[in-house]
């Protein structure tokens, strides 16, 4: 366990509020943050932070923090339970459920938020111990359409792209607001540099004049949900005017002729009319992007949470592929992944079983939250009966809150692992309190950079509070209680004890290999086995980090040259060990690998390294696009549900005191729309969808498109069990309102009407 850490000190860690995980230099006293600044030593963020990070004390300590395991009583109240009893009782019920009903009876939900992916390696093992493959995760309510496309284009759903915005001459931001949401390196600085440079162009495609749009050279203020029309028109222009990159297409792709024929049929002017923006502007953007020396496209929820999600992703990818903006500096690129977050579960291979009720297939290993309530309530004998929720608050963040409430109540067993008493935890049979991310070893797997990729292993900053445990310990104890792994591995432990860095862990690794060769059934539980054996002998109580040793070795084998270029030395056996040691020692993070651009092609999974441009499902969706219906008379407004603002950060901060502005999470509406409704700033409105109703506070925003309104993500918490603070967005969205292929929700396209209260 984490030893008591000395107080009155400075330390380094990282922000946990978004995927960037910027490096932090912190001053701590009495087990609290006193001061938080950017860490200039961090290899990627280099001192950059945004205003949200300075408030992290509100995450570390607040009135909803869990301090002891809790068990639900027959009267619905929670009572303290010892760890031993909680683990024992849960393990017993899990084994019963597994043995009586099999793998389809269990699902895991969540498993790692924006900054805590270490515990996910341990949580994943429980899924395997339950013989289940139902991993439901937030990534499958935004990014799985993208992953599916990568599978088709590049040959493996774990192929993932990044964008070299920092070096691009021409950047298309489509459906993303990096000024607030970040997602690109040091977003505000990067935007400022593009803005200042007369030779670089920034285009923002967004229905709102966002903070990013204000910095842009061109803002395309489209009608929400029309991106597929816009992007297919742009591609059609590029094809009509032969602005595509013939050499790139010949050298690196297959299927261009079919794509060309399909897009030649796109009625350009008619489609741009649907988008409701000037035709000339779109011609200009399409031409200039295609002609740019280094163009890149960065997208996010604006196209992933709206109509035609997966098709949007396909079109976005064609934009950079057809123009040859791929595999070079300042363009889009594939990148390496140190932590294997994504797997390849191509639905055309029959071994990836589908869900029982919706017959939905996993994408990159993940099932979409939109279908989970039905898989619990409607799947008969083969229904899901037990759920583990970890690092996730589905009762606020997944579509259709009432369906989730009903489904979670119907479970035989719901366990929640969290640091805080969340809306979801209140439905649990057992609540297991974890160390916060500053009380344990942690890291993020969201290191998605190219050509230089990195990794930051965070050391514990604080002594753990209360009777909490890190996830590594929680899940390992569960596996042991379920008798999936024995409580000790005497041979491995003995070798780990005498092994030292001098021997490069080689005796230990060969003993581990031998154990796995003899007992294949232990392979899925490698993380816990390393934790209990080698882990005990790592310095600074870094036990939970031991499984990074084999991952480091694997990374060094796969990317030997790039790892050497990043400054690591060693023979094929020891290079990965050096990498592991540096990861352990460099508290501000390390550069893992330094690639050359032309090596990017090695990351394409198809043997011939050629990108398959033709995806039949997408071409047929494209052909059906013209039949699209938009408006519903009864619901004249389109709600963009889930805007990223200055003071929201998913569900990570619970105490409303962290917000400096926008306490109520106001509805942004164009002043003219507000006048027509006869409401003023601060008034209350009823926001009614086909599915539900919430009450919201009005705020004016001249930058809103008329007929479009916006509410923020990350509100609706019942802090200290009180009334919900700010909008509970997911009362408004039905699980069926989603992309037909990936089943990701249309959060950014919710037809509503507004009524005065
Ligand atoms: N401050 C803050 N930052 C965050 C988070 C947070 O909670 N708070 N959350 C993090 C997470 S988990 C994520 S996934 C990212 C998301 O990051 P983003 O996707 O960049 O953020 P959003 O504000 O959700 O949506 C981006 C933009 O899409 C626009 N949009 C809406 N509908 C459409 C449409 O039909 N077409 C187009 N082209 N645009 C549209 C919206 O107006 C909005 O400006 O942010 C991360 N960063
Ligand atoms: N309507 C609408 N809904 C949305 C969105 C939207 O735009 N609109 N956005 C969606 C998106 S993109 C996302 S990513 C999701 C995010 O929603 P969720 O996946 O639910 O994730 P978070 O909000 O990050 O919640 C993190 C949880 O982890 C807990 N936690 C923090 N640290 C630890 C730790 O160390 N260990 C454990 N075990 N738990 C910890 C926090 O207390 C919190 O309960 O919401 C989605 N929902
Ligand atoms: S919220 Fe994101 S961009 Fe802001 S400091 Fe934290 S990690 Fe960096
Ligand atoms: Mo997200």
Short mmCIF file of N, CA, C and O in Angstrom, two decimals, residues 330-399:
data_model
loop_
_atom_site.label_atom_id
_atom_site.label_comp_id
_atom_site.label_asym_id
_atom_site.label_seq_id
_atom_site.Cartn_x
_atom_site.Cartn_y
_atom_site.Cartn_z
N UNK A 330 2.35 17.60 -40.34
CA UNK A 330 1.27 18.57 -40.53
C UNK A 330 0.00 17.99 -41.14
O UNK A 330 -0.87 18.73 -41.57
N UNK A 331 -0.10 16.67 -41.18
CA UNK A 331 -1.31 16.03 -41.72
C UNK A 331 -1.88 15.08 -40.67
O UNK A 331 -1.46 15.11 -39.52
N UNK A 332 -2.78 14.21 -41.08
CA UNK A 332 -3.27 13.16 -40.17
C UNK A 332 -2.33 11.96 -40.27
O UNK A 332 -1.76 11.70 -41.33
N UNK A 333 -2.17 11.26 -39.17
CA UNK A 333 -1.24 10.13 -39.11
C UNK A 333 -1.77 9.02 -38.21
O UNK A 333 -2.53 9.29 -37.28
N UNK A 334 -1.32 7.81 -38.49
CA UNK A 334 -1.53 6.74 -37.51
C UNK A 334 -0.48 6.93 -36.42
O UNK A 334 0.55 7.57 -36.63
N UNK A 335 -0.73 6.36 -35.23
CA UNK A 335 0.25 6.49 -34.16
C UNK A 335 0.36 5.17 -33.41
O UNK A 335 -0.48 4.29 -33.58
N UNK A 336 1.38 5.06 -32.57
CA UNK A 336 1.55 3.85 -31.77
C UNK A 336 0.69 3.95 -30.52
O UNK A 336 0.22 5.04 -30.16
N UNK A 337 0.49 2.82 -29.85
CA UNK A 337 -0.24 2.82 -28.58
C UNK A 337 0.52 1.98 -27.59
O UNK A 337 0.74 0.79 -27.81
N UNK A 338 0.92 2.60 -26.51
CA UNK A 338 1.68 1.86 -25.49
C UNK A 338 0.72 0.98 -24.67
O UNK A 338 0.99 -0.19 -24.43
N UNK A 339 -0.37 1.58 -24.23
CA UNK A 339 -1.38 0.81 -23.49
C UNK A 339 -2.42 0.35 -24.51
O UNK A 339 -3.06 1.18 -25.16
N UNK A 340 -2.60 -0.93 -24.66
CA UNK A 340 -3.52 -1.39 -25.71
C UNK A 340 -4.99 -1.21 -25.31
O UNK A 340 -5.65 -2.16 -24.90
N UNK A 341 -5.48 0.01 -25.45
CA UNK A 341 -6.87 0.29 -25.08
C UNK A 341 -7.83 -0.36 -26.07
O UNK A 341 -8.90 -0.81 -25.71
N UNK A 342 -7.43 -0.37 -27.34
CA UNK A 342 -8.33 -0.85 -28.39
C UNK A 342 -7.91 -2.23 -28.87
O UNK A 342 -6.73 -2.51 -29.03
N UNK A 343 -8.93 -3.07 -29.11
CA UNK A 343 -8.62 -4.36 -29.73
C UNK A 343 -9.36 -4.42 -31.06
O UNK A 343 -10.12 -3.51 -31.39
N UNK A 344 -9.15 -5.46 -31.81
CA UNK A 344 -9.81 -5.59 -33.10
C UNK A 344 -10.90 -6.65 -32.98
O UNK A 344 -10.61 -7.81 -32.74
N UNK A 345 -12.16 -6.23 -33.08
CA UNK A 345 -13.25 -7.20 -32.98
C UNK A 345 -14.15 -7.04 -34.22
O UNK A 345 -15.31 -6.67 -34.12
N UNK A 346 -13.56 -7.27 -35.36
CA UNK A 346 -14.27 -7.14 -36.64
C UNK A 346 -15.50 -8.05 -36.66
O UNK A 346 -15.38 -9.26 -36.50
N UNK A 347 -16.67 -7.45 -36.84
CA UNK A 347 -17.93 -8.22 -36.73
C UNK A 347 -18.08 -9.26 -37.83
O UNK A 347 -18.92 -10.15 -37.75
N UNK A 348 -17.24 -9.17 -38.88
CA UNK A 348 -17.36 -10.16 -39.95
C UNK A 348 -16.72 -11.49 -39.54
O UNK A 348 -16.89 -12.50 -40.20
N UNK A 349 -15.95 -11.45 -38.45
CA UNK A 349 -15.40 -12.70 -37.93
C UNK A 349 -16.36 -13.23 -36.87
O UNK A 349 -16.66 -12.53 -35.91
N UNK A 350 -16.81 -14.45 -37.04
CA UNK A 350 -17.92 -14.93 -36.23
C UNK A 350 -17.58 -15.10 -34.75
O UNK A 350 -18.45 -15.16 -33.90
N UNK A 351 -16.30 -15.15 -34.42
CA UNK A 351 -15.96 -15.42 -33.01
C UNK A 351 -16.36 -14.28 -32.07
O UNK A 351 -16.41 -14.46 -30.86
N UNK A 352 -16.62 -13.10 -32.64
CA UNK A 352 -17.05 -12.01 -31.76
C UNK A 352 -18.56 -12.04 -31.62
O UNK A 352 -19.30 -11.57 -32.48
N UNK A 353 -19.01 -12.62 -30.54
CA UNK A 353 -20.43 -12.83 -30.34
C UNK A 353 -21.17 -11.52 -30.15
O UNK A 353 -20.64 -10.54 -29.66
N UNK A 354 -22.42 -11.56 -30.53
CA UNK A 354 -23.25 -10.36 -30.46
C UNK A 354 -24.04 -10.35 -29.15
O UNK A 354 -24.19 -11.37 -28.50
N UNK A 355 -24.61 -9.19 -28.83
CA UNK A 355 -25.44 -9.11 -27.63
C UNK A 355 -26.73 -9.88 -27.88
O UNK A 355 -27.10 -10.14 -29.03
N UNK A 356 -27.38 -10.26 -26.81
CA UNK A 356 -28.51 -11.19 -26.93
C UNK A 356 -29.73 -10.50 -27.55
O UNK A 356 -30.33 -11.00 -28.49
N UNK A 357 -30.09 -9.34 -27.06
CA UNK A 357 -31.34 -8.71 -27.50
C UNK A 357 -31.17 -7.91 -28.79
O UNK A 357 -31.86 -8.13 -29.77
N UNK A 358 -30.20 -7.02 -28.81
CA UNK A 358 -30.02 -6.16 -29.99
C UNK A 358 -29.15 -6.80 -31.07
O UNK A 358 -29.00 -6.24 -32.14
N UNK A 359 -28.56 -7.94 -30.74
CA UNK A 359 -27.64 -8.60 -31.67
C UNK A 359 -26.54 -7.64 -32.11
O UNK A 359 -26.11 -7.62 -33.26
N UNK A 360 -26.13 -6.80 -31.18
CA UNK A 360 -25.09 -5.82 -31.49
C UNK A 360 -23.72 -6.45 -31.30
O UNK A 360 -23.51 -7.26 -30.39
N UNK A 361 -22.81 -6.06 -32.17
CA UNK A 361 -21.44 -6.59 -32.09
C UNK A 361 -20.54 -5.58 -31.36
O UNK A 361 -20.83 -4.39 -31.34
N UNK A 362 -19.46 -6.07 -30.77
CA UNK A 362 -18.52 -5.13 -30.15
C UNK A 362 -17.69 -4.44 -31.24
O UNK A 362 -17.46 -5.02 -32.31
N UNK A 363 -17.27 -3.22 -30.98
CA UNK A 363 -16.32 -2.53 -31.87
C UNK A 363 -15.10 -2.19 -31.02
O UNK A 363 -15.25 -1.60 -29.94
N UNK A 364 -13.95 -2.59 -31.48
CA UNK A 364 -12.71 -2.43 -30.71
C UNK A 364 -12.87 -3.00 -29.30
O UNK A 364 -12.27 -2.52 -28.36
N UNK A 365 -13.74 -3.98 -29.18
CA UNK A 365 -13.95 -4.63 -27.87
C UNK A 365 -15.08 -4.03 -27.06
O UNK A 365 -15.43 -4.57 -26.01
N UNK A 366 -15.68 -2.93 -27.50
CA UNK A 366 -16.66 -2.23 -26.67
C UNK A 366 -18.09 -2.34 -27.19
O UNK A 366 -18.35 -2.23 -28.39
N UNK A 367 -19.03 -2.49 -26.27
CA UNK A 367 -20.45 -2.47 -26.58
C UNK A 367 -21.03 -1.09 -26.25
O UNK A 367 -20.61 -0.45 -25.29
N UNK A 368 -22.03 -0.67 -27.03
CA UNK A 368 -22.55 0.69 -26.83
C UNK A 368 -23.55 0.79 -25.68
O UNK A 368 -24.48 0.00 -25.60
N UNK A 369 -23.37 1.78 -24.81
CA UNK A 369 -24.28 1.97 -23.67
C UNK A 369 -25.75 2.09 -24.07
O UNK A 369 -26.63 1.76 -23.28
N UNK A 370 -26.03 2.54 -25.29
CA UNK A 370 -27.43 2.72 -25.69
C UNK A 370 -28.26 1.45 -25.60
O UNK A 370 -29.47 1.51 -25.49
N UNK A 371 -27.63 0.29 -25.71
CA UNK A 371 -28.42 -0.95 -25.74
C UNK A 371 -28.47 -1.64 -24.39
O UNK A 371 -29.24 -2.58 -24.20
N UNK A 372 -27.69 -1.18 -23.42
CA UNK A 372 -27.55 -1.94 -22.17
C UNK A 372 -28.87 -2.12 -21.40
O UNK A 372 -29.17 -3.24 -20.96
N UNK A 373 -29.70 -1.07 -21.24
CA UNK A 373 -30.94 -1.30 -20.50
C UNK A 373 -31.79 -2.44 -21.11
O UNK A 373 -32.31 -3.28 -20.37
N UNK A 374 -31.86 -2.50 -22.43
CA UNK A 374 -32.61 -3.59 -23.07
C UNK A 374 -31.96 -4.94 -22.83
O UNK A 374 -32.65 -5.96 -22.68
N UNK A 375 -30.65 -4.97 -22.81
CA UNK A 375 -29.95 -6.26 -22.62
C UNK A 375 -30.14 -6.77 -21.18
O UNK A 375 -29.98 -7.95 -20.92
N UNK A 376 -30.51 -5.85 -20.29
CA UNK A 376 -30.81 -6.26 -18.90
C UNK A 376 -32.28 -6.62 -18.78
O UNK A 376 -32.64 -7.61 -18.15
N UNK A 377 -33.13 -5.82 -19.42
CA UNK A 377 -34.57 -5.95 -19.17
C UNK A 377 -35.29 -6.87 -20.15
O UNK A 377 -36.33 -7.44 -19.82
N UNK A 378 -34.76 -7.01 -21.35
CA UNK A 378 -35.55 -7.68 -22.38
C UNK A 378 -34.92 -8.95 -22.96
O UNK A 378 -35.46 -9.50 -23.92
N UNK A 379 -33.80 -9.37 -22.41
CA UNK A 379 -33.10 -10.48 -23.07
C UNK A 379 -33.43 -11.85 -22.46
O UNK A 379 -32.72 -12.83 -22.69
N UNK A 380 -34.50 -11.94 -21.70
CA UNK A 380 -34.98 -13.23 -21.19
C UNK A 380 -33.95 -13.95 -20.33
O UNK A 380 -33.22 -13.33 -19.57
N UNK A 381 -33.89 -15.26 -20.48
CA UNK A 381 -33.00 -16.09 -19.66
C UNK A 381 -31.53 -15.68 -19.81
O UNK A 381 -30.73 -15.83 -18.90
N UNK A 382 -31.19 -15.19 -21.00
CA UNK A 382 -29.79 -14.86 -21.27
C UNK A 382 -29.48 -13.40 -20.96
O UNK A 382 -28.51 -12.83 -21.46
N UNK A 383 -30.32 -12.78 -20.16
CA UNK A 383 -30.13 -11.37 -19.87
C UNK A 383 -28.90 -11.12 -19.00
O UNK A 383 -28.38 -12.05 -18.35
N UNK A 384 -28.50 -9.87 -18.95
CA UNK A 384 -27.42 -9.47 -18.05
C UNK A 384 -28.00 -9.35 -16.65
O UNK A 384 -29.00 -8.65 -16.44
N UNK A 385 -27.38 -10.02 -15.68
CA UNK A 385 -27.91 -10.04 -14.32
C UNK A 385 -27.01 -9.34 -13.32
O UNK A 385 -27.45 -8.97 -12.23
N UNK A 386 -25.74 -9.22 -13.66
CA UNK A 386 -24.81 -8.57 -12.73
C UNK A 386 -23.98 -7.55 -13.50
O UNK A 386 -23.55 -7.82 -14.62
N UNK A 387 -23.77 -6.39 -12.89
CA UNK A 387 -22.99 -5.33 -13.54
C UNK A 387 -22.00 -4.74 -12.55
O UNK A 387 -22.33 -4.52 -11.38
N UNK A 388 -20.79 -4.53 -13.03
CA UNK A 388 -19.77 -3.79 -12.29
C UNK A 388 -19.59 -2.46 -12.98
O UNK A 388 -19.26 -2.43 -14.17
N UNK A 389 -19.81 -1.36 -12.27
CA UNK A 389 -19.56 -0.03 -12.83
C UNK A 389 -18.29 0.51 -12.18
O UNK A 389 -18.18 0.50 -10.96
N UNK A 390 -17.37 0.96 -13.00
CA UNK A 390 -16.10 1.48 -12.46
C UNK A 390 -15.75 2.76 -13.20
O UNK A 390 -15.72 2.79 -14.43
N UNK A 391 -15.47 3.84 -12.47
CA UNK A 391 -15.03 5.12 -13.06
C UNK A 391 -16.02 5.65 -14.08
O UNK A 391 -15.63 6.11 -15.15
N UNK A 392 -17.27 5.60 -13.74
CA UNK A 392 -18.28 5.98 -14.72
C UNK A 392 -19.58 6.27 -13.98
O UNK A 392 -19.82 5.67 -12.93
N UNK A 393 -20.36 7.17 -14.54
CA UNK A 393 -21.60 7.54 -13.87
C UNK A 393 -22.78 7.46 -14.85
O UNK A 393 -23.38 8.47 -15.20
N UNK A 394 -23.08 6.24 -15.32
CA UNK A 394 -24.06 6.08 -16.40
C UNK A 394 -25.43 6.70 -16.10
O UNK A 394 -26.13 7.11 -17.02
N UNK A 395 -25.79 6.81 -14.82
CA UNK A 395 -27.10 7.37 -14.53
C UNK A 395 -27.20 8.85 -14.89
O UNK A 395 -28.29 9.41 -14.94
N UNK A 396 -26.06 9.46 -15.13
CA UNK A 396 -26.11 10.82 -15.66
C UNK A 396 -25.59 10.92 -17.08
O UNK A 396 -26.02 11.78 -17.84
N UNK A 397 -24.68 10.04 -17.46
CA UNK A 397 -23.98 10.27 -18.73
C UNK A 397 -24.45 9.39 -19.88
O UNK A 397 -24.06 9.64 -21.02
N UNK A 398 -25.24 8.36 -19.61
CA UNK A 398 -25.68 7.50 -20.71
C UNK A 398 -27.12 7.84 -21.08
O UNK A 398 -27.92 8.24 -20.22
N UNK A 399 -27.48 7.68 -22.35
CA UNK A 399 -28.81 8.08 -22.80
C UNK A 399 -29.93 7.35 -22.04
O UNK A 399 -29.77 6.19 -21.68
#
